[in-house]
PDB file of C-alpha atoms and ligand atoms in Angstrom:
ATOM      1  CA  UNK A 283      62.193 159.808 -71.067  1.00 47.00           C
ATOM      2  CA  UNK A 284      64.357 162.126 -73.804  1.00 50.00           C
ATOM      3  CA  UNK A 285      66.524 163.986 -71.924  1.00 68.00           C
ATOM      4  CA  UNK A 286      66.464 162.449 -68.639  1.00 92.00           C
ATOM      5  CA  UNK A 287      69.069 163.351 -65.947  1.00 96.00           C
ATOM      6  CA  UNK A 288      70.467 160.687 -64.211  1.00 98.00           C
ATOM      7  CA  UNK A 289      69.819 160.237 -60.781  1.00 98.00           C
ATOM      8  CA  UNK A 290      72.926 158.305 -59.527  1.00 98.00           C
ATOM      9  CA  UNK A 291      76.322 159.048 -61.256  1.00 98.00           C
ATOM     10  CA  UNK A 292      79.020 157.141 -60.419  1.00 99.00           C
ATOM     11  CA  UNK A 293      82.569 158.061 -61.163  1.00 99.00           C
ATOM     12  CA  UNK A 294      86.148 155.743 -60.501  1.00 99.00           C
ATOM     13  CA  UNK A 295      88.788 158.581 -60.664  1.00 98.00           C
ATOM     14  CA  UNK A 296      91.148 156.743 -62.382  1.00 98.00           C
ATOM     15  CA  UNK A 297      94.677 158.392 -63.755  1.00 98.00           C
ATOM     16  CA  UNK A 298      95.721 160.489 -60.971  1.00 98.00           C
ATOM     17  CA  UNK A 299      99.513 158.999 -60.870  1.00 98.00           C
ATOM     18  CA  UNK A 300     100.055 158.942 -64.665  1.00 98.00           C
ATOM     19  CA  UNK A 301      98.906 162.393 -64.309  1.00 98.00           C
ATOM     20  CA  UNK A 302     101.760 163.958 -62.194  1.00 98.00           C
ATOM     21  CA  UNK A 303     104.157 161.553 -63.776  1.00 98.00           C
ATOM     22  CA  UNK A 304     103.933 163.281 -67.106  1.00 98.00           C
ATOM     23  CA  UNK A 305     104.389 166.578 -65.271  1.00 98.00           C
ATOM     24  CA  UNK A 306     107.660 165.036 -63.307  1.00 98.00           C
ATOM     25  CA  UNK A 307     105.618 165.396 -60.362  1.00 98.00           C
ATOM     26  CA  UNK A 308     105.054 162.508 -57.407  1.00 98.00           C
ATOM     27  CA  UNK A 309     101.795 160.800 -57.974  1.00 98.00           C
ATOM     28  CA  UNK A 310     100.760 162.586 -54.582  1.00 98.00           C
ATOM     29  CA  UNK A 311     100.415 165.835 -56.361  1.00 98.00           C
ATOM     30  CA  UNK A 312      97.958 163.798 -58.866  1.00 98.00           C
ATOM     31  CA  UNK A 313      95.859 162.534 -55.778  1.00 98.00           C
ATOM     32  CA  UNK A 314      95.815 166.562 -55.042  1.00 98.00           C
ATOM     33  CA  UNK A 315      94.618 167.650 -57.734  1.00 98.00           C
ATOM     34  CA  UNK A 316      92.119 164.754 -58.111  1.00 98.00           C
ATOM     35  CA  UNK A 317      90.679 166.202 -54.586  1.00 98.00           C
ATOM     36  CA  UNK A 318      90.070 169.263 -56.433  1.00 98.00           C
ATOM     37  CA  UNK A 319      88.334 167.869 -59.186  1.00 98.00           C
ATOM     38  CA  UNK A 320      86.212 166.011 -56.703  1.00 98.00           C
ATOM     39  CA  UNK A 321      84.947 169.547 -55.640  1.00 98.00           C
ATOM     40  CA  UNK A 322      84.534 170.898 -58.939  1.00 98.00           C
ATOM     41  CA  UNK A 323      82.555 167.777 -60.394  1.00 98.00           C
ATOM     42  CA  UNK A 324      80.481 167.498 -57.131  1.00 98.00           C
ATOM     43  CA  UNK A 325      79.482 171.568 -57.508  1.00 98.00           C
ATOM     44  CA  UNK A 326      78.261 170.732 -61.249  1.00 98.00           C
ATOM     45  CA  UNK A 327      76.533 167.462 -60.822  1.00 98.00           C
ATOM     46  CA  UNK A 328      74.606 169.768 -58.071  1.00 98.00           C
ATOM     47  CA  UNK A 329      73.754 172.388 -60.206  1.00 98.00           C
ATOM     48  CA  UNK A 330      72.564 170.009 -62.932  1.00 98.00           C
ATOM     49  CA  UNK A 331      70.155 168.659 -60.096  1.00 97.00           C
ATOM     50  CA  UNK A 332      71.916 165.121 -59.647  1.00 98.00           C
ATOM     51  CA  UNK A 333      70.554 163.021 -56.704  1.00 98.00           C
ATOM     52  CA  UNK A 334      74.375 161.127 -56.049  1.00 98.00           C
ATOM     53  CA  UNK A 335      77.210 161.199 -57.137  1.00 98.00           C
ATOM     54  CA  UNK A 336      79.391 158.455 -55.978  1.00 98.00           C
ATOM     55  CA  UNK A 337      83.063 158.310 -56.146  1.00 98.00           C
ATOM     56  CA  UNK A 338      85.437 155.665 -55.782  1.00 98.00           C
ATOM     57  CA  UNK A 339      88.168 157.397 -53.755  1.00 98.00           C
ATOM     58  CA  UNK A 340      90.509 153.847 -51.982  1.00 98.00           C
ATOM     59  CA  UNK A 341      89.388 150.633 -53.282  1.00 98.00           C
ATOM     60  CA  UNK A 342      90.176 147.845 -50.480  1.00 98.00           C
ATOM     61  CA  UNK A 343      92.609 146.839 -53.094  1.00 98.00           C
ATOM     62  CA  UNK A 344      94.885 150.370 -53.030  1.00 98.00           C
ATOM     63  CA  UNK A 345      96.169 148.898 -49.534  1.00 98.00           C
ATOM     64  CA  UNK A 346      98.897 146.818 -51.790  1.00 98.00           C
ATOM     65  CA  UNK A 347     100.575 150.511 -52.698  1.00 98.00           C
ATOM     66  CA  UNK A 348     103.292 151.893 -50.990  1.00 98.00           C
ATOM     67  CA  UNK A 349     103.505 152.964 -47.872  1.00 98.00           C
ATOM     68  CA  UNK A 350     104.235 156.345 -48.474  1.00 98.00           C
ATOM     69  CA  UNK A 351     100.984 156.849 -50.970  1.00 98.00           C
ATOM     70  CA  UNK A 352      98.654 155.179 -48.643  1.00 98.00           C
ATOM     71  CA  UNK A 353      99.544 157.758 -45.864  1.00 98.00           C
ATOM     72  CA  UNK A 354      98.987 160.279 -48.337  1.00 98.00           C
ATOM     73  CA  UNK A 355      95.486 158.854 -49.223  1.00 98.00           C
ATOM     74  CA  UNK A 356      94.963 158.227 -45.813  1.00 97.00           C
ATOM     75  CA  UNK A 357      94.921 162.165 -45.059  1.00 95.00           C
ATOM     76  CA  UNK A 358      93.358 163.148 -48.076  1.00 97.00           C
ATOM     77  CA  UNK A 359      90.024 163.344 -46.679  1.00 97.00           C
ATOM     78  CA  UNK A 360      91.268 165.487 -43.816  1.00 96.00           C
ATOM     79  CA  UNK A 361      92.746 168.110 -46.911  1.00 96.00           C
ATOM     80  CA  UNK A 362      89.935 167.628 -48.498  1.00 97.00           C
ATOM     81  CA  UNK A 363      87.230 168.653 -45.678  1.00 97.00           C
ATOM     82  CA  UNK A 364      89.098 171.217 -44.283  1.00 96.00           C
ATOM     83  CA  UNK A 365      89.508 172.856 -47.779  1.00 97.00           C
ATOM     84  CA  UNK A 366      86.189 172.576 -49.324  1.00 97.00           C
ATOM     85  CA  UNK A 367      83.479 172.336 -46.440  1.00 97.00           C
ATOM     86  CA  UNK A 368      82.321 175.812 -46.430  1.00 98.00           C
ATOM     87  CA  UNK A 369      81.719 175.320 -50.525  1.00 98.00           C
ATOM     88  CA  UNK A 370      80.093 171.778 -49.859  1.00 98.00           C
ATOM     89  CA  UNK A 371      77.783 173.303 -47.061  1.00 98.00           C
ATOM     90  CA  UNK A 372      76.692 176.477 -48.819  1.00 98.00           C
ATOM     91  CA  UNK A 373      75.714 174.896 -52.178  1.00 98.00           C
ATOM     92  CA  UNK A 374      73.306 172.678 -49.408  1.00 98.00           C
ATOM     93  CA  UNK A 375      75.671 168.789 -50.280  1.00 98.00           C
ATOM     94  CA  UNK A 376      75.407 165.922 -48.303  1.00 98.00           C
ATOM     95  CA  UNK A 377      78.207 164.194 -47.534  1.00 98.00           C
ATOM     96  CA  UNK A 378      78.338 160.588 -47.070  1.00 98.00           C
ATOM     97  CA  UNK A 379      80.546 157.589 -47.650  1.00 98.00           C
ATOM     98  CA  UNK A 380      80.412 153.612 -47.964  1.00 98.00           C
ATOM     99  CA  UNK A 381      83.311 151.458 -47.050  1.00 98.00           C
ATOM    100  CA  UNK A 382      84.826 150.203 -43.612  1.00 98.00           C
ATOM    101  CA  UNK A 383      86.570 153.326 -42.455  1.00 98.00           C
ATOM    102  CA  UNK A 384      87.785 151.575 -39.446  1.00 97.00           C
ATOM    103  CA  UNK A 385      90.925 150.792 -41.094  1.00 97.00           C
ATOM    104  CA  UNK A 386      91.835 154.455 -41.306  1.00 97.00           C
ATOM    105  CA  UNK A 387      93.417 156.319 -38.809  1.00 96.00           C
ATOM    106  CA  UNK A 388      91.137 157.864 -36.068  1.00 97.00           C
ATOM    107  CA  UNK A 389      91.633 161.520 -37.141  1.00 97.00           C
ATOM    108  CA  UNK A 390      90.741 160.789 -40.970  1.00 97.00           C
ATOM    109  CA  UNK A 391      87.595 158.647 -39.552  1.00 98.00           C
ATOM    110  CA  UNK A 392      86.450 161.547 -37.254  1.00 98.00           C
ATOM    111  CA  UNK A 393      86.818 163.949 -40.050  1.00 97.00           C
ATOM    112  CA  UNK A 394      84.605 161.763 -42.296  1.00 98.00           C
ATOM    113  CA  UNK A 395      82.050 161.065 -39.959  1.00 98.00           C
ATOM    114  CA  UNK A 396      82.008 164.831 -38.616  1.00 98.00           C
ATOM    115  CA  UNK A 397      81.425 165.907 -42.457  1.00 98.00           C
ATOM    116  CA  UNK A 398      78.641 163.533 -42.464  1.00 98.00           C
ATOM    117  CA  UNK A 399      76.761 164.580 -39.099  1.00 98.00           C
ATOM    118  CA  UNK A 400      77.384 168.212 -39.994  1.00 98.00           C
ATOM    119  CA  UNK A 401      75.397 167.600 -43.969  1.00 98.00           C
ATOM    120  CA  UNK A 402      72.798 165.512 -43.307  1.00 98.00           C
ATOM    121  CA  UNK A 403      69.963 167.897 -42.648  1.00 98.00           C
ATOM    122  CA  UNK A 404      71.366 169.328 -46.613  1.00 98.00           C
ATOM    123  CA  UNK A 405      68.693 168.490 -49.410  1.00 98.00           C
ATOM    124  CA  UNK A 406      71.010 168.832 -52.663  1.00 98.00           C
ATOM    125  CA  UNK A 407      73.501 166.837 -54.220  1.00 98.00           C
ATOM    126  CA  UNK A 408      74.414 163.500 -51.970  1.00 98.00           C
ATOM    127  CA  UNK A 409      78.230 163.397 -52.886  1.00 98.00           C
ATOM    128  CA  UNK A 410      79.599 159.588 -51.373  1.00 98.00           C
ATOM    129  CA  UNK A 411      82.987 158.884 -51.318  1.00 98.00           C
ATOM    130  CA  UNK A 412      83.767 155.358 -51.267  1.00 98.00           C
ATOM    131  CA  UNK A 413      86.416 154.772 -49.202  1.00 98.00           C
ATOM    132  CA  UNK A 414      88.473 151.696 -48.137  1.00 98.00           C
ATOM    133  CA  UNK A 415      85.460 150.197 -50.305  1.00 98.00           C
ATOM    134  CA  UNK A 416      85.178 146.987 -52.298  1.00 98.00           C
ATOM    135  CA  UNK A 417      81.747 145.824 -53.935  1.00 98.00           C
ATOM    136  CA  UNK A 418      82.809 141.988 -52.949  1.00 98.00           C
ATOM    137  CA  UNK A 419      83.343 142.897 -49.739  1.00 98.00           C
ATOM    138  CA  UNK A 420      80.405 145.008 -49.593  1.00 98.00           C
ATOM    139  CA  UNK A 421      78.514 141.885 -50.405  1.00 98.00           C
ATOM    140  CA  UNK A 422      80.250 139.491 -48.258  1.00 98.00           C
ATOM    141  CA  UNK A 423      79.368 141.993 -45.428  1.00 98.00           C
ATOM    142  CA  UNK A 424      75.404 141.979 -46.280  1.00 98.00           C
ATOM    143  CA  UNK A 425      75.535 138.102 -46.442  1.00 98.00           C
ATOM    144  CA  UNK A 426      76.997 137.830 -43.078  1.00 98.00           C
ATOM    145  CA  UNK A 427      74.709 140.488 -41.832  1.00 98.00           C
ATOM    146  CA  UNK A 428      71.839 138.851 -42.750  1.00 98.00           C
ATOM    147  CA  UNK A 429      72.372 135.138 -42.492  1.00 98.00           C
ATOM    148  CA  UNK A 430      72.823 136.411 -38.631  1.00 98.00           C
ATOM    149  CA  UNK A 431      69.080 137.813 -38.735  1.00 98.00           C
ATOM    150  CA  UNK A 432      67.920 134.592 -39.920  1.00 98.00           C
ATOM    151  CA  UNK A 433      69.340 132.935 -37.307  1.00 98.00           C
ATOM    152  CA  UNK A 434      68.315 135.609 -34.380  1.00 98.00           C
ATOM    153  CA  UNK A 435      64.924 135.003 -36.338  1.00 98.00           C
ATOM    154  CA  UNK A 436      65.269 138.652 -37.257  1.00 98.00           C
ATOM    155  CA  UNK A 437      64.758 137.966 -40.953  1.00 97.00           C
ATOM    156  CA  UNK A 438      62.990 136.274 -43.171  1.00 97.00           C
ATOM    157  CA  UNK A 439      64.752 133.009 -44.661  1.00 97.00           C
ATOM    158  CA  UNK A 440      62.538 134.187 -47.876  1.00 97.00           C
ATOM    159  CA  UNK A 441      65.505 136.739 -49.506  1.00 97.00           C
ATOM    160  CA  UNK A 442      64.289 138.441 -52.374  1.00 98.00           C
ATOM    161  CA  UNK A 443      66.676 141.666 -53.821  1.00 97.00           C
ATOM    162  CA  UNK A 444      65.286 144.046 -52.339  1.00 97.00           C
ATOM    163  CA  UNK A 445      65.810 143.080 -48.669  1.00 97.00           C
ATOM    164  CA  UNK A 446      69.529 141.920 -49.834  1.00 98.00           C
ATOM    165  CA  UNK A 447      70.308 145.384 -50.818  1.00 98.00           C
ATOM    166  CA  UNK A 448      68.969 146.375 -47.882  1.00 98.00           C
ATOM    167  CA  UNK A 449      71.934 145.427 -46.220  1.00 98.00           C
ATOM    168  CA  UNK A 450      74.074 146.920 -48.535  1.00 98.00           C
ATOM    169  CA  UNK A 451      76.211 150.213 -47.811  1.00 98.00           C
ATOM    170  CA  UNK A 452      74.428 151.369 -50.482  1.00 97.00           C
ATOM    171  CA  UNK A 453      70.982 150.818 -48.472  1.00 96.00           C
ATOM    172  CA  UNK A 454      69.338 154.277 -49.150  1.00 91.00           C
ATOM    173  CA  UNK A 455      70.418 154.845 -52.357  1.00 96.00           C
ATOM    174  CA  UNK A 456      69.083 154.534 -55.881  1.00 97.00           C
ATOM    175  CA  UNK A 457      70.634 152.156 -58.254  1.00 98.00           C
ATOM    176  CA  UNK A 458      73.747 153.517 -60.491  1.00 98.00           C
ATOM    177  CA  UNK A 459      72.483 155.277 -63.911  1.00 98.00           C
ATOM    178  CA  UNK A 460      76.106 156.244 -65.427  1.00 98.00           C
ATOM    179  CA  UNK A 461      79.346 154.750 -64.789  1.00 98.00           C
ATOM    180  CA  UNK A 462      82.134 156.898 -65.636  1.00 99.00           C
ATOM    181  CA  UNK A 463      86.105 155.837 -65.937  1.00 98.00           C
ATOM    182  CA  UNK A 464      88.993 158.164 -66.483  1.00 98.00           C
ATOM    183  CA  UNK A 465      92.113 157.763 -67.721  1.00 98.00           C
ATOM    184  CA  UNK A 466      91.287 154.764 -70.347  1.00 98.00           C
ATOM    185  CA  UNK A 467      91.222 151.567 -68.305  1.00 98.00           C
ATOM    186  CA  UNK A 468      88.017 149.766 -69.403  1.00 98.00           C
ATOM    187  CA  UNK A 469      87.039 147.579 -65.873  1.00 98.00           C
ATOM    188  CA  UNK A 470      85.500 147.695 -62.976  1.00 98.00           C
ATOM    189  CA  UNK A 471      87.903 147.221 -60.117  1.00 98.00           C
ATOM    190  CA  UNK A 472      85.626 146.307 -57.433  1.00 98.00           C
ATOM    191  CA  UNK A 473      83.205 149.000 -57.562  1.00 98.00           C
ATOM    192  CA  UNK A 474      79.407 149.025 -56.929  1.00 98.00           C
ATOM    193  CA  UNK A 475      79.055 145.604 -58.544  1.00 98.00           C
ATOM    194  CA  UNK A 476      75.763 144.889 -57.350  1.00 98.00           C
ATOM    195  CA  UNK A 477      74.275 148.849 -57.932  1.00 98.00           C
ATOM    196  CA  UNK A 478      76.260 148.902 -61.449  1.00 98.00           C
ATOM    197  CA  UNK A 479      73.699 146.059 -62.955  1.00 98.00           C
ATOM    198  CA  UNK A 480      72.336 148.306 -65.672  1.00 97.00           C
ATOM    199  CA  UNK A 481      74.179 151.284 -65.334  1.00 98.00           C
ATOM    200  CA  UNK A 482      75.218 152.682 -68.737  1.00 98.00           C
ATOM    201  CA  UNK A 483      79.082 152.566 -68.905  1.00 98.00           C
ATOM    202  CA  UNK A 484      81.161 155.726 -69.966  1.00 98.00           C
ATOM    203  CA  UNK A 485      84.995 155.645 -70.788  1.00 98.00           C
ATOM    204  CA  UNK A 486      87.458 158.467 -71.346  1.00 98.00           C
ATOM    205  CA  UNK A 487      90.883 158.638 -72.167  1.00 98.00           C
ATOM    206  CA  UNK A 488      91.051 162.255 -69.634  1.00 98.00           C
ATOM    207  CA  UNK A 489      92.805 161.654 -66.207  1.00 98.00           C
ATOM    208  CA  UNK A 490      90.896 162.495 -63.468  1.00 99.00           C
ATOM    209  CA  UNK A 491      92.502 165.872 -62.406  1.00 98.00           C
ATOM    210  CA  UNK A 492      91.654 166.970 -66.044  1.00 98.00           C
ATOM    211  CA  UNK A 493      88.039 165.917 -65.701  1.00 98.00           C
ATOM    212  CA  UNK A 494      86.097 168.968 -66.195  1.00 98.00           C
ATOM    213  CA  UNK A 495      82.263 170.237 -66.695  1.00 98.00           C
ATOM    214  CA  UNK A 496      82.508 170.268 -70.515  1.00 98.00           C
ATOM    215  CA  UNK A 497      83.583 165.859 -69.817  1.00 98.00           C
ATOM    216  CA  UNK A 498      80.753 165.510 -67.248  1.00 98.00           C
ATOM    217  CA  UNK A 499      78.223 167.172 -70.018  1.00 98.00           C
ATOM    218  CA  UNK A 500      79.489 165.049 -72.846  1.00 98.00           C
ATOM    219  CA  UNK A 501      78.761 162.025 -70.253  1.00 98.00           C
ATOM    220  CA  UNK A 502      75.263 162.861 -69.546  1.00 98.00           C
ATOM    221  CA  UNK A 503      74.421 163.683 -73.331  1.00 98.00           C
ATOM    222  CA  UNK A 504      75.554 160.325 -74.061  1.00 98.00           C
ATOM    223  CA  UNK A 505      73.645 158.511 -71.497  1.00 98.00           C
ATOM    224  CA  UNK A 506      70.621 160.503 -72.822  1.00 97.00           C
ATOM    225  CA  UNK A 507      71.374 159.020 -76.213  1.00 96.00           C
ATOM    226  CA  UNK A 508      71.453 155.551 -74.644  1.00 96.00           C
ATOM    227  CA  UNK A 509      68.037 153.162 -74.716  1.00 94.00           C
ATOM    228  CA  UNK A 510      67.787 151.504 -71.676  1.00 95.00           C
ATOM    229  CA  UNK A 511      66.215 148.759 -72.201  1.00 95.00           C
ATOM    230  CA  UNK A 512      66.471 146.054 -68.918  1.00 95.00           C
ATOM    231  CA  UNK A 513      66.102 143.347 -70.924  1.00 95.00           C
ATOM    232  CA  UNK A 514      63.083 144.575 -72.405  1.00 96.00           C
ATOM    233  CA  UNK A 515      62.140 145.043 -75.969  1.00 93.00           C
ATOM    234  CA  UNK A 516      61.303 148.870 -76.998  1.00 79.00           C
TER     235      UNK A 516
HETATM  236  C1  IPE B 793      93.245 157.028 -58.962  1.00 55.53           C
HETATM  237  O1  IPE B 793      94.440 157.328 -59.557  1.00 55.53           O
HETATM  238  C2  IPE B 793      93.216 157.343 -57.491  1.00 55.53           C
HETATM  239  C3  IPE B 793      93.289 156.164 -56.622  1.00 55.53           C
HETATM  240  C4  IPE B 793      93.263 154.926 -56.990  1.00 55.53           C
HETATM  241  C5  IPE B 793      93.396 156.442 -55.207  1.00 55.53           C
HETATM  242  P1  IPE B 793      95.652 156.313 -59.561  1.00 55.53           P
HETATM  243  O2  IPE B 793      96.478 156.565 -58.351  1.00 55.53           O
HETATM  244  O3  IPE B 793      95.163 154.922 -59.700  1.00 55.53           O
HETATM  245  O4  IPE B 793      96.443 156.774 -60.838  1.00 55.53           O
HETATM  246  P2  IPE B 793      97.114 155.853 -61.925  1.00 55.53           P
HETATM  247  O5  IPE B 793      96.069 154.896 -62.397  1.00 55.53           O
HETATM  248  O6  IPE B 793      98.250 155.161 -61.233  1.00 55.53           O
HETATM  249  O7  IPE B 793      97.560 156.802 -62.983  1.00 55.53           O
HETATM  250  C1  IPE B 794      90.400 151.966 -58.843  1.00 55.53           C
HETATM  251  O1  IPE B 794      91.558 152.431 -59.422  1.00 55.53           O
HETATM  252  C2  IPE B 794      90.283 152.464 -57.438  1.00 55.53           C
HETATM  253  C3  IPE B 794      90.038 153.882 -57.288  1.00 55.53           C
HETATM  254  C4  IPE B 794      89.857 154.743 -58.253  1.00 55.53           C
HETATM  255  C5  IPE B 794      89.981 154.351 -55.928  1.00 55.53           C
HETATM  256  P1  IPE B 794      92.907 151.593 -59.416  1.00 55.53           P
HETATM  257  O2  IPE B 794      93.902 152.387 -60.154  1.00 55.53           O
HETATM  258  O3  IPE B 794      93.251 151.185 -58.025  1.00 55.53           O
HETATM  259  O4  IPE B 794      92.469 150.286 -60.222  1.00 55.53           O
HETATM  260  P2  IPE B 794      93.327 149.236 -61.053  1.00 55.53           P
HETATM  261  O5  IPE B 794      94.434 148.773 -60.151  1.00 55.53           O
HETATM  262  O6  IPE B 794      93.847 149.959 -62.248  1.00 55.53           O
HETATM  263  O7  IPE B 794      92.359 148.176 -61.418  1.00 55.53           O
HETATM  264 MG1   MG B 795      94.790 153.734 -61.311  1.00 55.53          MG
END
C-alpha cells in the first residue's frame, strides 16, 4: 500500500492564458508552451511507470472562446504530433483520446486518429488527450448508447456500473487515482466526472506551462500520504 504509484493520473492544464499574459504575450503562445509541457509530463509519468495519464486538452465548453483561439486549439494537435511523435514512439507511449473529434476539422481528426493507429501496439505510458470532451456529455452519450441496446434487445435492462462504464469513452481504462489542477482554480469543469469518484484531488497555484517533474513528484508524494479509504473504515 505505502508508496503506491498511481495508476491513472489525471491532469486539467489549467493557466495557459494568464501565463502569456504576464509575459505580454497572446494566450496562444501559453497554449504552446502548454503543448510542451504535455510532452515533458507525459515522458516522466512514463518513466515513473504510470499506466495513464489523462489530460484535459478542449473541454466542450472552450467552444464559447474566440474564434481566433479555437483555430489555434484546433491545430494544436497537428503541432503537437508532428513535433513530438518520434519522442512519444521511442519511449514505447500510446496515444489515445476521448471526446467527439468530429467537430474538429478533418486534418486535426486524421492527425489524432493516425497517432493513435500508429501507438497502439506501444506497452508504456497510455497518454489520452481529452479533446472536444465533456464528462456530461460523455454520460449522456453512454445513456443513449445503451438505452438503444435495450431496445435492439442487445442489453440487459439489469444496469449495474460496470456495464454503464462500459459505454463510457473511458471503457478500457482504470478509474482516476490523482486529479491534478494548475493554475489555482479549485473545480472540476466537466472532466471525468464519473472516473473522478474517489480520485484524490491535487491543487497548485503553477500554470500549466510551468508544470514541471519536481510538481508532478510533489503530486504523487502527496497522494502516497493520502488514506484512501472508499467509504471504509481503516
Ligand atoms: C488551459 O488554459 C488550456 C485550455 C483550456 C485549452 P486556459 O486557456 O484556460 O488559460 P487561462 O485559464 O485562461 O489562464
Ligand atoms: C478547463 O479549463 C478545460 C481545459 C483545461 C481544457 P477552462 O479554463 O476552460 O475552465 P474554466 O472555464 O476555468 O472552468
Ligand atoms: Mg482556464
Amino acid at each position: 500500500m505505502e508508496n503506491k504509484i498511481p495508476k491513472h493520473i489525471a491532469i486539467i492544464m489549467d493557466g495557459n492564458g494568464r501565463w502569456a499574459k504576464k509575459r505580454g504575450l497572446p494566450r496562444t503562445a501559453g497554449h504552446k508552451q502548454g503543448a510542451e509541457t504535455i510532452r515533458k509530463i507525459a515522458i516522466a509519468c512514463n518513466d515513473r511507470q504510470i499506466k495513464v495519464l489523462t489530460v484535459y486538452a478542449f473541454s466542450t465548453e472552450n467552444w464559447k472562446r474566440p474564434e481566433e483561439e479555437v483555430d489555434y486549439l484546433c491545430k494544436l494537435p497537428k503541432f503537437f504530433f508532428q513535433r513530438y511523435m518520434a519522442e512519444l514512439k521511442k519511449n514505447n507511449i500510446q496515444v489515445r483520446f476521448l471526446g467527439e473529434i468530429e467537430r474538429f476539422p478533418k486534418e486535426t481528426q486524421n492527425v489524432i486518429l493516425t497517432a493513435a493507429e500508429e501507438t497502439k501496439q506501444n506497452t508504456g505510458l497510455i497518454l489520452c488527450l481529452a479533446v472536444n470532451y465533456g464528462g456530461r456529455r460523455e454520460i449522456v452519450l453512454a445513456a443513449k448508447q445503451y438505452a438503444k441496446d435495450v431496445l435492439e434487445e442487445k442489453a440487459s435492462q439489469d444496469l449495474d456500473e460496470q456495464t454503464f462504464a462500459s459505454y463510457l469513452m473511458s471503457k478500457d481504462m482504470p478509474d482516476v487515482d490523482v486529479m491534478i489542477r494548475t493554475s489555482g482554480e479549485l473545480r472540476l469543469s466537466n472532466f471525468l466526472l464519473w472516473q473522478n469518484a474517489y480520485a484524490e484531488f491535487i491543487f497548485t497555484d503553477t500554470a500549466w506551462p510551468d508544470f514541471d517533474e519536481s510538481e508532478l513528484d510533489k503530486a504523487i508524494t502527496e497522494y502516497q500520504a493520502r488514506d484512501r479509504r472508499y467509504g471504509g473504515l481503516k
